[in-house]
Amino acid sequence: MHSRDVDRDAPVDGGSAEAADSASGPPLLTVSDLSVAVRRRQRPLPVVRGVSFQLREGQTLVLLGESGSGKSVTALALMDLLPTGVEITGGQVEIASGSLRSLTPAARRRHIGSTMAMVFQDSISALNPVMRVGDQIAEAVRQRDGVSRAQARERTIELMARVRIPAAEQRYHDFPHQFSGGMRQRIVIAIALALRPRLLIADEPTTALDVSVQAQILSLLAELQEESRMGLVLITHDLGVAATIADRVAVMYAGRIVEITDADELFNRPVHPYTTGLFGSVPQMNGGGTELRPIPGSPPSLVAIPPGCPFHPRCPLAVDRCRAQLPTLENVSEGHAVACHLSQEIVNAR
Ligand code: SF4
């Protein structure tokens, strides 16, 4: 996992979906051509379309995008937690060499429960308000390890200390409302760690927290990951968070990955006009450098995705082809894939 200092106001310097990253070792998670749709009487409404990526042990992949881009639905699909009426309609998810779609629902739940855990944004609703926090962590320990109550209590106190809750032994008996938002999120992380996951999925884990607490939680996640070699998929709309923690970044727009590459490459050499738009600047095709301006318009509604490239109504570089033909993810360099008809011209214009 990378850990960078982030100046949020500074200009950020920083594959087909199968674009290989530069790391080695077998993948812990492989997502291939994943599609998810909302079931409707007429025809299904796609919300995630053909998403592919890989993650290795000890690596952090950030799914970055605005709200409605499909990043949270992708995470819920990985955890088999899609709400009723939303379903996987295509593709494969393999974790630790087990293909989730080939398993029965019960076997799938067991495989997910023994390999993955998830941390959500809202620590208040993730915790039981009338149960002591220590008991909530101990319950997860017993569920995972089947140990005695006394052993579970001992491990709970270790976990509370590991996520830096001061006076862990005394605070075992406190209720969630007696903790600050940042401390509650640490408890949620301790519950996830109690499950000894090989892969942790964190959906906007710091969004509800103020900036200094946010930094502490990100650095805690980085430390825990370093110690345990967990894979981490972190979902965020926040470039600063992505820049702080990502090894690799997949930028999502309208349910698809539009750019995926190593974090340094993305922050130094973004290619997709949406990515550069997120950074507050767009490339100038006449060699005139960059010009600061926000992305005009807003992301499309899922019921009215524009034809061709879904970004074309907002794209300053759009040409006729963009309005008619959907661009596919193509490599612009090793491990760097972009879904834009003009990606090569953008790279050449640098
Ligand atoms: Fe813009 Fe066209 Fe590229 Fe889409 S394909 S991002 S509209 S230039």
Short mmCIF file of C-alpha atoms and ligand atoms in Angstrom, two decimals:
data_model
loop_
_atom_site.label_atom_id
_atom_site.label_comp_id
_atom_site.label_asym_id
_atom_site.label_seq_id
_atom_site.Cartn_x
_atom_site.Cartn_y
_atom_site.Cartn_z
CA MET A 1 0.00 0.00 0.00
CA HIS A 2 1.21 3.48 -0.79
CA SER A 3 1.02 6.23 1.70
CA ARG A 4 1.50 9.71 0.24
CA ASP A 5 1.27 13.20 1.61
CA VAL A 6 -1.62 14.89 -0.13
CA ASP A 7 -2.00 18.52 -1.02
CA ARG A 8 -5.64 18.56 -2.01
CA ASP A 9 -5.36 21.92 -3.75
CA ALA A 10 -2.24 21.23 -5.72
CA PRO A 11 -2.48 20.07 -9.33
CA VAL A 12 -2.26 16.36 -8.85
CA ASP A 13 0.81 14.76 -10.22
CA GLY A 14 0.62 11.78 -9.67
CA GLY A 15 -5.48 -1.87 -19.20
CA SER A 16 -8.29 -3.10 -21.21
CA ALA A 17 -9.93 -3.99 -18.03
CA GLU A 18 -7.50 -6.86 -17.99
CA ALA A 19 -4.58 -4.44 -17.95
CA ALA A 20 -1.97 -6.17 -15.84
CA ASP A 21 -0.53 -4.15 -12.98
CA SER A 22 3.18 -4.01 -12.35
CA ALA A 23 3.04 -6.13 -9.16
CA SER A 24 3.81 -9.82 -9.15
CA GLY A 25 2.27 -12.82 -7.39
CA PRO A 26 -1.01 -14.59 -7.97
CA PRO A 27 -4.16 -12.48 -7.74
CA LEU A 28 -6.18 -12.63 -4.54
CA LEU A 29 -9.26 -11.23 -6.27
CA THR A 30 -10.13 -11.41 -9.95
CA VAL A 31 -13.22 -9.65 -11.21
CA SER A 32 -13.95 -10.43 -14.87
CA ASP A 33 -16.55 -8.63 -16.93
CA LEU A 34 -18.88 -8.16 -13.94
CA SER A 35 -22.32 -6.77 -14.75
CA VAL A 36 -25.09 -5.96 -12.29
CA ALA A 37 -28.64 -4.85 -13.05
CA VAL A 38 -31.80 -3.80 -11.28
CA ARG A 39 -34.62 -6.21 -12.08
CA ARG A 40 -37.59 -4.45 -13.68
CA ARG A 41 -40.84 -5.55 -15.28
CA GLN A 42 -39.79 -4.35 -18.74
CA ARG A 43 -36.08 -5.17 -19.00
CA PRO A 44 -33.24 -5.12 -16.47
CA LEU A 45 -31.60 -1.77 -15.81
CA PRO A 46 -27.79 -2.19 -15.93
CA VAL A 47 -25.97 -0.40 -13.12
CA VAL A 48 -22.52 -1.99 -13.45
CA ARG A 49 -21.29 -2.98 -16.92
CA GLY A 50 -18.35 -5.20 -17.76
CA VAL A 51 -16.14 -4.31 -14.79
CA SER A 52 -12.80 -6.19 -14.60
CA PHE A 53 -9.83 -5.83 -12.28
CA GLN A 54 -7.41 -7.85 -10.21
CA LEU A 55 -5.98 -7.39 -6.74
CA ARG A 56 -2.99 -9.05 -5.12
CA GLU A 57 -2.17 -9.72 -1.48
CA GLY A 58 -1.13 -6.58 0.36
CA GLN A 59 -2.37 -4.35 -2.47
CA THR A 60 -4.91 -1.53 -2.32
CA LEU A 61 -7.20 -0.87 -5.25
CA VAL A 62 -9.29 2.28 -5.06
CA LEU A 63 -12.57 2.42 -6.97
CA LEU A 64 -12.92 6.14 -7.61
CA GLY A 65 -15.97 7.92 -8.96
CA GLU A 66 -18.87 10.24 -8.33
CA SER A 67 -22.04 9.01 -6.67
CA GLY A 68 -24.03 6.76 -9.02
CA SER A 69 -20.91 5.59 -10.88
CA GLY A 70 -21.47 1.97 -9.77
CA LYS A 71 -18.55 1.67 -7.34
CA SER A 72 -20.61 0.78 -4.24
CA VAL A 73 -22.80 -1.66 -6.19
CA THR A 74 -19.60 -3.35 -7.40
CA ALA A 75 -18.46 -3.73 -3.78
CA LEU A 76 -21.81 -5.13 -2.66
CA ALA A 77 -21.74 -7.59 -5.56
CA LEU A 78 -18.31 -8.83 -4.43
CA MET A 79 -19.66 -9.42 -0.93
CA ASP A 80 -22.89 -11.05 -2.19
CA LEU A 81 -24.78 -8.28 -0.40
CA LEU A 82 -26.80 -6.84 -3.29
CA PRO A 83 -30.23 -5.68 -2.16
CA THR A 84 -33.35 -7.56 -3.27
CA GLY A 85 -34.14 -6.80 -6.89
CA VAL A 86 -30.52 -6.13 -7.84
CA GLU A 87 -28.55 -9.03 -9.31
CA ILE A 88 -25.35 -10.04 -11.02
CA THR A 89 -26.19 -10.52 -14.69
CA GLY A 90 -22.80 -11.50 -16.05
CA GLY A 91 -19.13 -12.08 -15.38
CA GLN A 92 -17.11 -13.82 -12.72
CA VAL A 93 -15.68 -13.03 -9.30
CA GLU A 94 -12.83 -15.20 -8.04
CA ILE A 95 -11.45 -14.81 -4.58
CA ALA A 96 -8.51 -16.88 -3.35
CA SER A 97 -8.97 -19.08 -6.44
CA GLY A 98 -12.64 -19.84 -5.66
CA SER A 99 -15.18 -18.74 -8.26
CA LEU A 100 -18.16 -17.26 -6.38
CA ARG A 101 -20.74 -17.74 -9.12
CA SER A 102 -20.08 -21.46 -9.37
CA LEU A 103 -20.89 -22.01 -5.68
CA THR A 104 -24.27 -22.70 -4.12
CA PRO A 105 -25.60 -19.70 -2.11
CA ALA A 106 -24.66 -21.37 1.20
CA ALA A 107 -21.15 -22.31 0.01
CA ARG A 108 -20.72 -18.81 -1.42
CA ARG A 109 -21.62 -17.23 1.94
CA ARG A 110 -19.15 -19.54 3.71
CA HIS A 111 -16.35 -18.74 1.24
CA ILE A 112 -16.99 -15.00 1.51
CA GLY A 113 -17.28 -15.19 5.32
CA SER A 114 -13.94 -16.97 5.58
CA THR A 115 -12.03 -14.69 3.20
CA MET A 116 -13.62 -11.23 3.09
CA ALA A 117 -14.97 -8.52 5.40
CA MET A 118 -16.52 -5.14 4.72
CA VAL A 119 -16.42 -1.76 6.46
CA PHE A 120 -19.15 0.74 5.65
CA GLN A 121 -19.26 4.52 5.89
CA ASP A 122 -21.83 4.72 8.64
CA SER A 123 -20.39 3.28 11.85
CA ILE A 124 -23.57 4.10 13.80
CA SER A 125 -25.76 1.77 11.78
CA ALA A 126 -23.00 -0.86 11.55
CA LEU A 127 -23.03 -1.25 15.34
CA ASN A 128 -25.77 -2.48 17.65
CA PRO A 129 -26.59 0.56 19.83
CA VAL A 130 -27.71 -1.53 22.84
CA MET A 131 -24.79 -3.96 22.90
CA ARG A 132 -21.43 -3.25 24.54
CA VAL A 133 -18.75 -2.76 21.90
CA GLY A 134 -16.50 -5.44 23.39
CA ASP A 135 -19.29 -8.00 23.14
CA GLN A 136 -19.87 -7.04 19.49
CA ILE A 137 -16.21 -7.64 18.63
CA ALA A 138 -16.10 -10.82 20.77
CA GLU A 139 -19.12 -12.18 18.90
CA ALA A 140 -17.20 -11.84 15.61
CA VAL A 141 -14.13 -13.50 17.19
CA ARG A 142 -16.23 -16.47 18.37
CA GLN A 143 -17.98 -16.71 15.00
CA ARG A 144 -14.61 -16.90 13.22
CA ASP A 145 -12.47 -18.87 15.67
CA GLY A 146 -15.00 -20.81 17.77
CA VAL A 147 -13.04 -20.02 20.96
CA SER A 148 -14.26 -19.81 24.58
CA ARG A 149 -15.79 -16.61 25.95
CA ALA A 150 -12.64 -15.88 27.97
CA GLN A 151 -10.39 -16.33 24.92
CA ALA A 152 -12.72 -14.21 22.79
CA ARG A 153 -12.57 -11.45 25.42
CA GLU A 154 -8.77 -11.58 25.47
CA ARG A 155 -8.57 -11.40 21.66
CA THR A 156 -11.15 -8.57 21.62
CA ILE A 157 -9.00 -6.48 23.94
CA GLU A 158 -5.98 -7.18 21.72
CA LEU A 159 -7.98 -6.11 18.66
CA MET A 160 -9.21 -2.93 20.37
CA ALA A 161 -5.62 -2.09 21.22
CA ARG A 162 -4.52 -2.95 17.68
CA VAL A 163 -6.95 -0.40 16.21
CA ARG A 164 -5.62 2.10 18.80
CA ILE A 165 -8.57 2.43 21.14
CA PRO A 166 -7.01 3.87 24.30
CA ALA A 167 -7.69 1.99 27.57
CA ALA A 168 -9.10 -0.93 25.60
CA GLU A 169 -9.79 -3.10 28.64
CA GLN A 170 -11.85 -0.42 30.38
CA ARG A 171 -13.70 0.57 27.21
CA TYR A 172 -14.75 -3.03 26.47
CA HIS A 173 -17.99 -2.39 28.38
CA ASP A 174 -18.91 0.94 26.76
CA PHE A 175 -21.76 1.34 24.28
CA PRO A 176 -21.31 2.76 20.74
CA HIS A 177 -22.77 6.19 21.63
CA GLN A 178 -19.99 6.66 24.19
CA PHE A 179 -17.39 6.81 21.39
CA SER A 180 -16.57 9.53 18.86
CA GLY A 181 -17.20 8.88 15.15
CA GLY A 182 -13.52 8.07 14.54
CA MET A 183 -13.36 5.68 17.51
CA ARG A 184 -16.58 3.98 16.36
CA GLN A 185 -15.07 3.43 12.93
CA ARG A 186 -12.05 1.81 14.66
CA ILE A 187 -14.46 -0.57 16.42
CA VAL A 188 -16.07 -1.44 13.08
CA ILE A 189 -12.58 -2.12 11.69
CA ALA A 190 -11.79 -4.31 14.74
CA ILE A 191 -14.95 -6.35 14.04
CA ALA A 192 -13.82 -6.79 10.43
CA LEU A 193 -10.32 -7.82 11.56
CA ALA A 194 -11.81 -10.34 14.01
CA LEU A 195 -12.92 -12.25 10.91
CA ARG A 196 -9.25 -12.48 9.79
CA PRO A 197 -10.11 -11.48 6.20
CA ARG A 198 -7.67 -11.92 3.34
CA LEU A 199 -9.56 -9.15 1.59
CA LEU A 200 -11.14 -6.09 3.19
CA ILE A 201 -13.65 -3.97 1.30
CA ALA A 202 -14.10 -0.47 2.69
CA ASP A 203 -16.91 1.66 1.26
CA GLU A 204 -16.23 5.36 1.92
CA PRO A 205 -14.83 4.45 5.39
CA THR A 206 -13.76 8.00 6.20
CA THR A 207 -16.39 10.13 4.47
CA ALA A 208 -18.35 10.88 7.65
CA LEU A 209 -15.21 11.88 9.57
CA ASP A 210 -13.37 15.17 9.79
CA VAL A 211 -10.13 15.51 7.87
CA SER A 212 -7.66 14.82 10.70
CA VAL A 213 -9.58 11.74 11.88
CA GLN A 214 -9.85 10.65 8.26
CA ALA A 215 -6.06 10.69 7.97
CA GLN A 216 -5.71 8.62 11.16
CA ILE A 217 -8.14 5.96 9.92
CA LEU A 218 -6.41 5.76 6.53
CA SER A 219 -3.04 5.38 8.15
CA LEU A 220 -4.48 2.72 10.51
CA LEU A 221 -5.83 0.78 7.52
CA ALA A 222 -2.43 1.07 5.82
CA GLU A 223 -0.64 -0.25 8.93
CA LEU A 224 -3.05 -3.12 9.46
CA GLN A 225 -2.74 -4.07 5.83
CA GLU A 226 1.04 -3.98 6.00
CA GLU A 227 1.03 -6.29 9.04
CA SER A 228 -1.44 -8.81 7.69
CA ARG A 229 -0.85 -8.55 3.89
CA MET A 230 -4.63 -8.18 3.40
CA GLY A 231 -5.88 -7.01 0.05
CA LEU A 232 -7.92 -3.82 0.32
CA VAL A 233 -10.58 -2.53 -2.07
CA LEU A 234 -11.43 1.01 -1.02
CA ILE A 235 -14.33 2.91 -2.51
CA THR A 236 -14.23 6.67 -2.51
CA HIS A 237 -15.27 9.79 -4.38
CA ASP A 238 -12.37 11.65 -2.75
CA LEU A 239 -9.18 12.15 -4.79
CA GLY A 240 -7.23 12.97 -1.64
CA VAL A 241 -8.16 9.61 -0.09
CA ALA A 242 -7.23 7.81 -3.31
CA ALA A 243 -3.91 9.62 -3.50
CA THR A 244 -3.13 8.75 0.13
CA ILE A 245 -3.78 5.04 0.05
CA ALA A 246 -4.01 3.55 -3.45
CA ASP A 247 -1.55 1.26 -5.17
CA ARG A 248 -3.87 1.06 -8.12
CA VAL A 249 -6.92 3.12 -9.09
CA ALA A 250 -9.94 2.24 -11.21
CA VAL A 251 -11.92 5.33 -12.21
CA MET A 252 -15.62 4.57 -12.73
CA TYR A 253 -18.20 6.49 -14.72
CA ALA A 254 -21.80 5.45 -15.50
CA GLY A 255 -21.25 1.88 -14.31
CA ARG A 256 -17.99 1.24 -16.20
CA ILE A 257 -14.28 1.50 -15.54
CA VAL A 258 -13.02 4.28 -17.79
CA GLU A 259 -9.38 4.28 -16.66
CA ILE A 260 -7.34 1.82 -14.58
CA THR A 261 -3.68 2.01 -13.72
CA ASP A 262 -1.12 2.25 -10.93
CA ALA A 263 -1.75 5.21 -8.64
CA ASP A 264 1.50 7.01 -9.48
CA GLU A 265 0.74 6.72 -13.18
CA LEU A 266 -2.83 7.97 -12.73
CA PHE A 267 -1.83 10.98 -10.66
CA ASN A 268 1.13 11.83 -12.91
CA ARG A 269 -0.25 10.95 -16.32
CA PRO A 270 -4.07 10.75 -16.34
CA VAL A 271 -5.46 10.18 -19.82
CA HIS A 272 -9.26 9.90 -19.78
CA PRO A 273 -10.91 13.34 -20.05
CA TYR A 274 -13.16 12.41 -17.11
CA THR A 275 -10.14 11.64 -14.92
CA THR A 276 -8.39 14.85 -15.88
CA GLY A 277 -11.70 16.63 -15.33
CA LEU A 278 -11.84 15.21 -11.80
CA PHE A 279 -8.38 16.65 -11.22
CA GLY A 280 -9.75 20.04 -12.20
CA SER A 281 -8.03 20.35 -15.55
CA VAL A 282 -8.46 19.08 -19.07
CA PRO A 283 -5.71 18.31 -21.57
CA GLN A 284 -5.27 20.75 -24.43
CA MET A 285 -4.94 18.96 -27.74
CA ASN A 286 -3.09 21.90 -29.33
CA GLY A 287 -0.09 21.46 -27.08
CA GLY A 288 -1.05 24.47 -24.99
CA GLY A 289 -0.65 22.69 -21.63
CA THR A 290 -3.53 22.41 -19.19
CA GLU A 291 -6.29 24.78 -18.33
CA LEU A 292 -8.14 24.77 -15.02
CA ARG A 293 -11.90 24.37 -15.26
CA PRO A 294 -14.52 22.13 -13.61
CA ILE A 295 -16.34 19.33 -15.45
CA PRO A 296 -19.55 20.84 -16.85
CA GLY A 297 -22.88 19.07 -16.23
CA SER A 298 -23.51 16.09 -14.00
CA PRO A 299 -23.26 12.29 -14.34
CA PRO A 300 -26.06 10.69 -16.37
CA SER A 301 -29.07 9.08 -14.77
CA LEU A 302 -28.91 5.29 -14.96
CA VAL A 303 -32.17 5.25 -16.87
CA ALA A 304 -30.83 7.60 -19.52
CA ILE A 305 -27.20 6.69 -20.25
CA PRO A 306 -26.24 8.56 -23.45
CA PRO A 307 -25.40 6.45 -26.51
CA GLY A 308 -21.76 6.09 -27.54
CA CYS A 309 -19.35 7.24 -24.85
CA PRO A 310 -21.48 7.98 -21.76
CA PHE A 311 -19.19 10.92 -20.95
CA HIS A 312 -19.67 12.65 -24.33
CA PRO A 313 -22.24 15.29 -23.22
CA ARG A 314 -19.68 16.55 -20.67
CA CYS A 315 -16.50 15.97 -22.61
CA PRO A 316 -14.68 18.99 -24.08
CA LEU A 317 -12.93 16.75 -26.60
CA ALA A 318 -15.97 14.85 -27.92
CA VAL A 319 -16.08 14.17 -31.67
CA ASP A 320 -18.83 12.59 -33.79
CA ARG A 321 -17.55 9.07 -33.18
CA CYS A 322 -17.95 9.58 -29.40
CA ARG A 323 -21.70 10.13 -29.82
CA ALA A 324 -22.15 6.91 -31.80
CA GLN A 325 -19.66 4.32 -30.55
CA LEU A 326 -18.87 3.07 -27.06
CA PRO A 327 -15.10 3.13 -26.46
CA THR A 328 -13.56 -0.03 -24.99
CA LEU A 329 -10.73 -0.16 -22.47
CA GLU A 330 -7.43 -0.29 -24.37
CA ASN A 331 -3.88 -0.17 -23.08
CA VAL A 332 -2.07 3.12 -23.61
CA SER A 333 1.00 1.74 -21.84
CA GLU A 334 1.80 -1.36 -19.80
CA GLY A 335 -0.77 -1.71 -17.03
CA HIS A 336 -2.60 1.50 -18.00
CA ALA A 337 -5.93 1.09 -19.79
CA VAL A 338 -8.31 3.83 -20.89
CA ALA A 339 -11.78 3.75 -22.49
CA CYS A 340 -11.61 6.76 -24.80
CA HIS A 341 -11.54 6.98 -28.60
CA LEU A 342 -8.91 9.73 -28.37
CA SER A 343 -6.66 8.16 -25.73
CA GLN A 344 -3.72 7.67 -28.08
CA GLU A 345 -4.00 11.24 -29.43
CA ILE A 346 -4.12 12.55 -25.84
CA VAL A 347 -0.98 10.56 -24.96
CA ASN A 348 0.79 11.73 -28.15
CA ALA A 349 -0.13 15.37 -27.53
CA ARG A 350 1.86 15.48 -24.29
FE1 SF4 B 1 -14.46 12.29 -24.58
FE2 SF4 B 1 -14.87 10.90 -26.79
FE3 SF4 B 1 -13.03 10.13 -25.09
FE4 SF4 B 1 -15.60 9.86 -24.47
S1 SF4 B 1 -14.52 8.84 -26.12
S2 SF4 B 1 -14.01 10.63 -23.15
S3 SF4 B 1 -16.44 11.71 -25.39
S4 SF4 B 1 -13.05 12.03 -26.28
#
